[in-house]
Tab-separated table of C-alpha atoms and ligand atoms in Angstrom:
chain	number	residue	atom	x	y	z
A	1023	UNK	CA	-20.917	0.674	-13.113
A	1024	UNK	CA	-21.875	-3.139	-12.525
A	1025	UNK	CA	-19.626	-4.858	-9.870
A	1026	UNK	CA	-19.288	-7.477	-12.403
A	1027	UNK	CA	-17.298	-4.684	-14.817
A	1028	UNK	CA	-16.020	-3.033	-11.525
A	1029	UNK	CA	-14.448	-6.682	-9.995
A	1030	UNK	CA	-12.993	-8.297	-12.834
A	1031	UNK	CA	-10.634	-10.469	-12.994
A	1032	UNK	CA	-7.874	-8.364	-13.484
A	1033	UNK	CA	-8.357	-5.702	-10.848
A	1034	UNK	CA	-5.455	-7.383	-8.662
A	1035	UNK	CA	-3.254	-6.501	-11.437
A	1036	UNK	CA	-4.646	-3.252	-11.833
A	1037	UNK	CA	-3.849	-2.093	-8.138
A	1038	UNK	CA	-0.099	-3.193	-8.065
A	1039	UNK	CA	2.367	-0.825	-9.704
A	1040	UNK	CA	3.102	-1.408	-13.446
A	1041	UNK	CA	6.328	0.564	-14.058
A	1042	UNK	CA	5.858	0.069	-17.354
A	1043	UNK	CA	3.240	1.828	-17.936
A	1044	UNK	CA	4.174	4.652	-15.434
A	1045	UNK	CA	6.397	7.990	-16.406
A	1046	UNK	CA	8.382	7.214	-13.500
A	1047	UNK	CA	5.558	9.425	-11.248
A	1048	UNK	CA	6.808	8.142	-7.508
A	1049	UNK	CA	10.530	8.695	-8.609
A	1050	UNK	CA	9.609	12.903	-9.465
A	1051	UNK	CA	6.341	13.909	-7.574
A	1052	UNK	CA	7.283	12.920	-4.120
A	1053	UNK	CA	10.171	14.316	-2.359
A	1054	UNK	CA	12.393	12.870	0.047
A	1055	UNK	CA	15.659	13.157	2.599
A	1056	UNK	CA	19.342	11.941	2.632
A	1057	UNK	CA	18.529	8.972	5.178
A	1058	UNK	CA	18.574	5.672	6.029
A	1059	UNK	CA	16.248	4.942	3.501
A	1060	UNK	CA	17.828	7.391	0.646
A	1061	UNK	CA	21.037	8.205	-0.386
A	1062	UNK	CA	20.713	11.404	-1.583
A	1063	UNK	CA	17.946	14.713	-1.281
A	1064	UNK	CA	15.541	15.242	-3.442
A	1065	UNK	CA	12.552	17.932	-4.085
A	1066	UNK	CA	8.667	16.894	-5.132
A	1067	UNK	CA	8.280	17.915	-8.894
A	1068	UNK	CA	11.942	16.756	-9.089
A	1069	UNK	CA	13.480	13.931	-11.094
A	1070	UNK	CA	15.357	11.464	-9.379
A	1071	UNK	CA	18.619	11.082	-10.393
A	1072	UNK	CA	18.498	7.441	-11.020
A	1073	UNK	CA	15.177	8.010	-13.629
A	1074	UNK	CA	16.577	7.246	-17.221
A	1075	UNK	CA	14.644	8.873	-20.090
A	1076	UNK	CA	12.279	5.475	-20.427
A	1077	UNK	CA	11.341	6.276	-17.180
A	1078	UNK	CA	12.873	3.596	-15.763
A	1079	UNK	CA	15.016	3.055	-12.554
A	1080	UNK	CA	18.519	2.827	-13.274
A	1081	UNK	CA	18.830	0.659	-9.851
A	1082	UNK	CA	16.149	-0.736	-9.852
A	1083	UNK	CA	17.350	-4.624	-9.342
A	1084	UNK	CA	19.922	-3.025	-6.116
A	1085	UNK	CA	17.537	-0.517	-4.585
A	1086	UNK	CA	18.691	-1.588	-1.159
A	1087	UNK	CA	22.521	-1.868	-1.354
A	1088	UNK	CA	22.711	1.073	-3.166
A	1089	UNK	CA	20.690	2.888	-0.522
A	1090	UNK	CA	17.230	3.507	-1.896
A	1091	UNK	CA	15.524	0.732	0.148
A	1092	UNK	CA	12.678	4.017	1.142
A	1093	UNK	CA	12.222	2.945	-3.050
A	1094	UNK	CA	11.426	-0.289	-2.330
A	1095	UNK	CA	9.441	0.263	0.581
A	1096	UNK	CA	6.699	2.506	-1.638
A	1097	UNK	CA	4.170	1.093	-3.180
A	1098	UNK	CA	1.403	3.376	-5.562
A	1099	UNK	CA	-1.382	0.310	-5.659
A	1100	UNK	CA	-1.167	1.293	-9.669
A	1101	UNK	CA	-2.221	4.786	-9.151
A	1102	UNK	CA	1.210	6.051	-11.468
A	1103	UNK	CA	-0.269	3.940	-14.287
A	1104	UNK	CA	-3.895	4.974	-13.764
A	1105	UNK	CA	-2.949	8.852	-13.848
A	1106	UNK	CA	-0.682	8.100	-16.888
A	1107	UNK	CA	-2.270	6.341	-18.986
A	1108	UNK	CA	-6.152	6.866	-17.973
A	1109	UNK	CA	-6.393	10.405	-16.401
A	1110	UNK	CA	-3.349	12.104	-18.618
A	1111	UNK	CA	-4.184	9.297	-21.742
A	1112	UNK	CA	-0.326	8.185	-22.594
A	1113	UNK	CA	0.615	11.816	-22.348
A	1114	UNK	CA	4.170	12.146	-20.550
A	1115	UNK	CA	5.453	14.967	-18.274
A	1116	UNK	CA	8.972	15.076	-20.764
A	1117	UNK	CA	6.955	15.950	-24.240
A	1118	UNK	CA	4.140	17.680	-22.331
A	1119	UNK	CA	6.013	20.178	-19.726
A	1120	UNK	CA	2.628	22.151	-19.529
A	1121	UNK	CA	0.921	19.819	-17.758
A	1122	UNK	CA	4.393	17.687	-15.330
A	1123	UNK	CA	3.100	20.333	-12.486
A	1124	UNK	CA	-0.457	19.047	-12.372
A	1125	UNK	CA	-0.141	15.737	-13.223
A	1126	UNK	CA	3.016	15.597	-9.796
A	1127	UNK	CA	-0.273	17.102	-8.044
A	1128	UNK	CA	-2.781	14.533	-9.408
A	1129	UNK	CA	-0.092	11.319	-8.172
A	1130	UNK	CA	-0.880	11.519	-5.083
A	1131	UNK	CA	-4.051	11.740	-4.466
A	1132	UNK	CA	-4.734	8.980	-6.880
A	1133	UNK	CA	-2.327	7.074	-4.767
A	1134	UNK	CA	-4.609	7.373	-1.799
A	1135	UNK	CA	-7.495	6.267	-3.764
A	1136	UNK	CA	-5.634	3.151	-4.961
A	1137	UNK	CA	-4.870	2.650	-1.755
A	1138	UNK	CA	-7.853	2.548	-0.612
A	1139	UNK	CA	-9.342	0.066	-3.293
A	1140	UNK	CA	-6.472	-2.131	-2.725
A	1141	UNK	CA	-7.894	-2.619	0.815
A	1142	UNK	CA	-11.387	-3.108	-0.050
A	1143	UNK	CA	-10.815	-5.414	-2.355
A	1144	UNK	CA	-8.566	-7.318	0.235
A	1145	UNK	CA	-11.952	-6.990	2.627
A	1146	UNK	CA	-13.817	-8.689	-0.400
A	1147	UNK	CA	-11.782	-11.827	-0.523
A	1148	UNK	CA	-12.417	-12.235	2.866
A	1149	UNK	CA	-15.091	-14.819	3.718
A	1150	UNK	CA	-15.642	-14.098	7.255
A	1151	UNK	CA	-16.792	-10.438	5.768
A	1152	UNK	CA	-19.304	-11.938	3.733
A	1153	UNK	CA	-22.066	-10.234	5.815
A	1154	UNK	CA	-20.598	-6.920	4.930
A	1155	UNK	CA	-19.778	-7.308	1.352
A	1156	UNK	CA	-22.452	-5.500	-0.294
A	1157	UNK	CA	-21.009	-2.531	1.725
A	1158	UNK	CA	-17.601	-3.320	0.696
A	1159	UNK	CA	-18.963	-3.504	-2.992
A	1160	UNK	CA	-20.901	-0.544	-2.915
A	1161	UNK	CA	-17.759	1.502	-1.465
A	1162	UNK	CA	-15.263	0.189	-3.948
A	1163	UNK	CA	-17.142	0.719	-7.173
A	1164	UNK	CA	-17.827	4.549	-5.291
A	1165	UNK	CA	-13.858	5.024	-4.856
A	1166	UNK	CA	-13.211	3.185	-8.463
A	1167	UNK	CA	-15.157	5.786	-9.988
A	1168	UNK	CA	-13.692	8.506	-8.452
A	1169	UNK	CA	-9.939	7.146	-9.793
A	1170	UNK	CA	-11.703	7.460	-13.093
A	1171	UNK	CA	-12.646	11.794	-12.270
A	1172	UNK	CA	-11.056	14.539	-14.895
A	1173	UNK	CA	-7.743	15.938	-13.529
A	1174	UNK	CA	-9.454	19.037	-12.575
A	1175	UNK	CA	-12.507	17.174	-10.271
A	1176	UNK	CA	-9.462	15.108	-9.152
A	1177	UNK	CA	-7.382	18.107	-7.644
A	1178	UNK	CA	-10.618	19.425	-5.998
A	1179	UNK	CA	-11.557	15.856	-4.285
A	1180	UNK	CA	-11.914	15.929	-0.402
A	1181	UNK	CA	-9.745	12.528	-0.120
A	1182	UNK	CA	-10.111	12.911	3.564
A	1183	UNK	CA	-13.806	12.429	3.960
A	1184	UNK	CA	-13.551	9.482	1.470
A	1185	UNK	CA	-10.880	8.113	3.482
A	1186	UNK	CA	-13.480	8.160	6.406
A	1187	UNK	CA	-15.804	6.399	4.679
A	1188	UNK	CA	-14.366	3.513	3.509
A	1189	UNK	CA	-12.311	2.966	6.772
A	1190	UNK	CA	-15.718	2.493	8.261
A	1191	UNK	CA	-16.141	-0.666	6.754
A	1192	UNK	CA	-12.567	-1.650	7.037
A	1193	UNK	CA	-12.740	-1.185	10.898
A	1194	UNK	CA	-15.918	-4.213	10.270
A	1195	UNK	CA	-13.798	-5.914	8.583
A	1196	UNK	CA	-10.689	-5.716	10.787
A	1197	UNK	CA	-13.343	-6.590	13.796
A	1198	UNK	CA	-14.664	-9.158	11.944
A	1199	UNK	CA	-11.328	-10.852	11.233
A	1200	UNK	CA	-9.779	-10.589	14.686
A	1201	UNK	CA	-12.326	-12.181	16.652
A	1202	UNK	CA	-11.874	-15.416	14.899
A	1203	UNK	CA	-8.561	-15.745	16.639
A	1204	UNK	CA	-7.964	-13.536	19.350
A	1205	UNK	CA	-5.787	-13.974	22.214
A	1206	UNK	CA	-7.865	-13.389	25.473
A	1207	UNK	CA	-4.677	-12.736	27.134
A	1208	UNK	CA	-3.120	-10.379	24.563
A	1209	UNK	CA	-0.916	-7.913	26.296
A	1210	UNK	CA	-2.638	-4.290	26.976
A	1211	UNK	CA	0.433	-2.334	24.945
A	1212	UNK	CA	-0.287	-4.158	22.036
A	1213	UNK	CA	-3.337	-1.979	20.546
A	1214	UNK	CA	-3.825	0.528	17.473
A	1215	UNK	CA	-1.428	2.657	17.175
A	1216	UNK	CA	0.711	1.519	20.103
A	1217	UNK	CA	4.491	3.171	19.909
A	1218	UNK	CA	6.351	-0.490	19.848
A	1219	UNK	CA	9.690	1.001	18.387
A	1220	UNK	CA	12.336	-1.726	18.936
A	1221	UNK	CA	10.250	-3.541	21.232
A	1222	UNK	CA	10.786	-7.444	22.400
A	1223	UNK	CA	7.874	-9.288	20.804
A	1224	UNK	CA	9.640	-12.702	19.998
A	1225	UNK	CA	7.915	-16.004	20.195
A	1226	UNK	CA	4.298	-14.045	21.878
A	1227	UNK	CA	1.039	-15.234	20.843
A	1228	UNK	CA	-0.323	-11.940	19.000
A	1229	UNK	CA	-2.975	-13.374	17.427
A	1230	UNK	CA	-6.099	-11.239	16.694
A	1231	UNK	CA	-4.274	-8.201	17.761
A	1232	UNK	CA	-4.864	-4.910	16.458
A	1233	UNK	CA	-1.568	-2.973	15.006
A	1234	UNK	CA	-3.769	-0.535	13.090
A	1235	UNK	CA	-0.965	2.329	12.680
A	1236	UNK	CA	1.384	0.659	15.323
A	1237	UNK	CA	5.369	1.874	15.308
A	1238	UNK	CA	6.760	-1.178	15.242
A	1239	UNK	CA	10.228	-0.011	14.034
A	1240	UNK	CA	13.055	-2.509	14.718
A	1241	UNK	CA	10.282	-4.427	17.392
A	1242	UNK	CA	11.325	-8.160	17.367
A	1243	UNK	CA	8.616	-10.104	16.324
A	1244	UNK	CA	10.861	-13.224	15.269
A	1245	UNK	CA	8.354	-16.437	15.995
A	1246	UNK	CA	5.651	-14.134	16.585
A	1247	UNK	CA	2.354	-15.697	16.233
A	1248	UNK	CA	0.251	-12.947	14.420
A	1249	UNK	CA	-2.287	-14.913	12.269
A	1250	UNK	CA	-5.237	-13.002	11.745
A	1251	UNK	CA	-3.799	-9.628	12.835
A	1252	UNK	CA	-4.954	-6.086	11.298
A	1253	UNK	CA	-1.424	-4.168	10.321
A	1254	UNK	CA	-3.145	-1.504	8.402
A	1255	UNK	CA	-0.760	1.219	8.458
A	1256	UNK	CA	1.650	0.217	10.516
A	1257	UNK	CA	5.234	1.217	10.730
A	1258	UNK	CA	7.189	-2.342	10.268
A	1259	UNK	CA	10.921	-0.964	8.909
A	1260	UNK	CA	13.314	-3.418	9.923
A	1261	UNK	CA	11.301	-4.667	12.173
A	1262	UNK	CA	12.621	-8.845	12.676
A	1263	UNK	CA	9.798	-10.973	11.564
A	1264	UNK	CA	12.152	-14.326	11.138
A	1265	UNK	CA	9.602	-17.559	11.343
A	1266	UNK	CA	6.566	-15.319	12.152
A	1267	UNK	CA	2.841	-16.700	11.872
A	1268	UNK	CA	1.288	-13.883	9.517
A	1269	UNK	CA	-1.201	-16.381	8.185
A	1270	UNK	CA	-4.506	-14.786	7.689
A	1271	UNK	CA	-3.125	-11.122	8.736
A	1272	UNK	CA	-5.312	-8.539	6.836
A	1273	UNK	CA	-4.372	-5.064	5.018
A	1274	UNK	CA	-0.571	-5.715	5.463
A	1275	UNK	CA	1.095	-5.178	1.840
A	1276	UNK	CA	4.115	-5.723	-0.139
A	1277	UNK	CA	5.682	-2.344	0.286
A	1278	UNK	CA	5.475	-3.000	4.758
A	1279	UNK	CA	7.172	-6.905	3.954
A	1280	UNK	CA	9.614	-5.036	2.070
A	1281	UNK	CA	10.644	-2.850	4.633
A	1282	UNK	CA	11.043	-5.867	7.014
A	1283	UNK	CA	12.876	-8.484	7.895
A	1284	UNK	CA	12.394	-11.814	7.779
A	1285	UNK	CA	13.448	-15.685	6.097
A	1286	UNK	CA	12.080	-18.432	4.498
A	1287	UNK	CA	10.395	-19.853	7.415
A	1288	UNK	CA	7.948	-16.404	7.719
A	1289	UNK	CA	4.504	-17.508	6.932
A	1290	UNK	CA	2.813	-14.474	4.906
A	1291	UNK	CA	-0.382	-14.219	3.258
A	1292	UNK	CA	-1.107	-15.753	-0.256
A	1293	UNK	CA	-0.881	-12.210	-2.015
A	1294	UNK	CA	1.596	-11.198	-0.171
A	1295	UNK	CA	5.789	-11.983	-1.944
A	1296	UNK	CA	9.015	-12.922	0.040
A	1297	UNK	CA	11.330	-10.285	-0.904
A	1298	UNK	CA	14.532	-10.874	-1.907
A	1299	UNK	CA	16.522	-9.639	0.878
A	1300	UNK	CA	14.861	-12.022	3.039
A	1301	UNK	CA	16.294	-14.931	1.057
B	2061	SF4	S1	16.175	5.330	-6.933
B	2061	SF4	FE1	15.001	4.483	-8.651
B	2061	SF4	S2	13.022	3.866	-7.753
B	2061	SF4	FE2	14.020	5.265	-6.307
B	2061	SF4	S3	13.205	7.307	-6.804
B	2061	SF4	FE3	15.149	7.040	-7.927
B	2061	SF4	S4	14.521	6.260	-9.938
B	2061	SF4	FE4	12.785	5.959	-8.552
């Protein structure tokens, strides 16, 4: 596969979630707990509650007040529209019981592939990783074909050692980024995978700062400058990002914003949406 078929023009679409197209695959494979973030129990393999029989969310405008906010916090980089409508060909879980079981199984690992190609192709839009980019290329069209696998190849996959692979290059890319802007004087508990939980950030110059993986629950980050800052996997719920700098910040996405908060005055990256509840 060419990277010219591989990168078109509407692979940016193609990695967000299209309900639409989806049979509601986040709101039955994946279980979850009576929490903060959901109102109610619920197994994997189970239909939510709130599903209606077009698959789509009953709540889906109120997520939050109605307590479902973990809902709007997910995001499945268009893998539930992939395994629909590519790997299971428009055939839904309802008409085809046989196959619900496998296809709840197939979800999620296509989720982690999506995942993943939602980050390279982040790293590909960046110039600064220009000297990397046939890497970057090369890995994504690798992972791309892989979301395209049979069912059965995809429930054998070793996601893990892909995983490895392409966080390789995202690690360049991260190192890349950061040393355009980094604070000589950045504070020594702010690294990957530091446990920040509730910590008192506000108004510190961050830039350049690696939050790979970082708890950052609740931290107050309000006036934070964090341009150019690598929050790959890190934990932001509720964490107070009020007139933060996140200009240039790489591998944050929509679902981590979402579980934030913040106001008109945060700067976020281009791709990147205010959400509603920061309005
Ligand atoms: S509340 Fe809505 S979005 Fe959340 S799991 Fe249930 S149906 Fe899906």
């Amino acid at each position: 596969m060419s990277a010219e078929v591989t990168l078109h023009d509407n692979i940016h679409h193609d990695l967000r979630a299209d309900c639409q197209h989806c049979f509601g695959l986040c709101c039955v494979a994946l279980p979850y707990a009576k929490s903060a973030d959901f109102a109610f129990d619920k197994d994997g393999g189970t239909p939510c509650r709130n599903l209606q029989s077009n698959y789509q969310c009953s709540i889906h405008k109120d997520l939050r007040e109605k307590g479902f906010r973990g809902c709007s916090a997910y995001e499945c980089f268009g893998a539930g529209q992939k395994v629909s409508q590519i790997t299971y060909e428009g055939k839904d879980w309802r008409n085809n019981p046989e196959t619900a079981n496998e296809m709840f199984d197939v979800f999620p690992i296509m989720q982690q592939l999506h995942e993943m190609l939602w980050y390279l192709y982040e790293a590909l839009s960046i110039d600064i990783a220009k000297p990397i980019h046939p890497e970057l290329r090369t890995s994504f069209e690798k992972i791309e074909r892989l979301t395209r696998l049979s069912k059965e190849r995809l429930l054998t996959l070793q996601v893990d050692e892909h995983r490895a692979e392409v966080n390789e290059w995202l690690l360049k890319t991260s190192e890349l980024v950061r040393a355009q802007a980094r604070n000589p004087k950045l504070p020594k508990k702010i690294s990957r995978g530091s446990v920040l939980i509730g910590a008192k950030l506000k108004g510190l110059d961050l830039r350049g700062a690696n939050l790979r993986g970082a708890l950052l629950i609740a931290a107050d980050l309000r006036n934070a400058d964090l341009r150019m800052t690598d929050f790959i996997g890190a934990d932001v719920r509720d964490a107070g990002l009020s007139g933060a700098d996140l200009t240039g910040s790489i591998f944050l996405t929509q679902a981590q914003v979402n579980a934030a908060n913040g106001d008109s005055n945060t700067k976020l990256p281009p791709s990147l949406q205010t959400p509603a509840h920061w309005k």
